[in-house]
Short mmCIF file of C-alpha atoms and ligand atoms in Angstrom, two decimals:
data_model
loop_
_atom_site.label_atom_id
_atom_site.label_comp_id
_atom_site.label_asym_id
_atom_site.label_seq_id
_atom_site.Cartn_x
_atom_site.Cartn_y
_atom_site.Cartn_z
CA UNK A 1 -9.01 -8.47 -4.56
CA UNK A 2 -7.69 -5.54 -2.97
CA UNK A 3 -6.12 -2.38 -4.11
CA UNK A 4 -2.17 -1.57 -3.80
CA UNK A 5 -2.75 2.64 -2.52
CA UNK A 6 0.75 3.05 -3.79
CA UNK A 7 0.19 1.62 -7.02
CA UNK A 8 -2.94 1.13 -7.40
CA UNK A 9 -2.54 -2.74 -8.63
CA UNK A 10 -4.91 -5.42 -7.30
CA UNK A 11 -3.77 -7.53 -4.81
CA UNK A 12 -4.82 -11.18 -3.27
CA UNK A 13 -5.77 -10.45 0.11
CA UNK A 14 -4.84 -14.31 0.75
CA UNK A 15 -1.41 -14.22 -0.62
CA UNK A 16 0.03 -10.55 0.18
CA UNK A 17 3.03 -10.63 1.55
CA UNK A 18 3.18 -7.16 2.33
CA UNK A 19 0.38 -6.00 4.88
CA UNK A 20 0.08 -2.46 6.69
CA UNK A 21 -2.49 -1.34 8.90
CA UNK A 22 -3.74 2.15 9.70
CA UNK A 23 -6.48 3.39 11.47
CA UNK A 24 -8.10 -0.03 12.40
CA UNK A 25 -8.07 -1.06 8.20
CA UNK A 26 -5.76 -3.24 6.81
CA UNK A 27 -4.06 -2.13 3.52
CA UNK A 28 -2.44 -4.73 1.07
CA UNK A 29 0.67 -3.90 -1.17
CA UNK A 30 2.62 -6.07 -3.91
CA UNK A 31 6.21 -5.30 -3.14
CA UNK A 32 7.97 -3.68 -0.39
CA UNK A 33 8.59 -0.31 -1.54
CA UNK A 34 4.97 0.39 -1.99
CA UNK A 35 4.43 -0.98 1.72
CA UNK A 36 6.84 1.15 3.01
CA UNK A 37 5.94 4.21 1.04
CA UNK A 38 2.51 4.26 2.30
CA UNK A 39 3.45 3.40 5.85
CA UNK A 40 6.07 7.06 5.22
CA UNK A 41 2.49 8.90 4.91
CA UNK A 42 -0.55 7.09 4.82
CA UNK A 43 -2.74 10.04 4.76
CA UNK A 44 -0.96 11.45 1.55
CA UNK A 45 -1.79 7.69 -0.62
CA UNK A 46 -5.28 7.61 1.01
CA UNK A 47 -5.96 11.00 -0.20
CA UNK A 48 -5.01 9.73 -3.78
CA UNK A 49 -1.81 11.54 -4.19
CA UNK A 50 -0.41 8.55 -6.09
CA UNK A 51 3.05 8.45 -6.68
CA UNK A 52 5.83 9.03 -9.20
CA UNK A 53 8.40 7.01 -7.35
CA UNK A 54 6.88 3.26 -6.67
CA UNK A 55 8.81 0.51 -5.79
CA UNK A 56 7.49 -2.24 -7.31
ZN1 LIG B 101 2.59 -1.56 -5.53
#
């Protein structure tokens, strides 16, 4: 399982839909919004800043 870094739900790495990657690692994301979020400022999710406005 992987982490969502928007939401912070666990995701299958084998059935994601929703892919991003950044600086060579690959992040997984269960919906949309939270894909497209992160990919509005990586550094800011990977940093923990979390979010009061997910998507999913
Ligand atoms: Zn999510």
């Amino acid at each position: 399982m992987a982490s969502d870094p928007v939401c912070k739900m666990n995701v299958d790495e084998k059935t994601a839909k929703w892919t991003s990657e950044h600086e060579g690692t690959t992040y997984y994301f269960c919906a949309e919004g939270c894909k497209e979020d992160f990919e509005d400022n990586p550094d800011w999710f990977l940093k923990g800043g979390g979010t009061t406005s997910h998507r999913c």
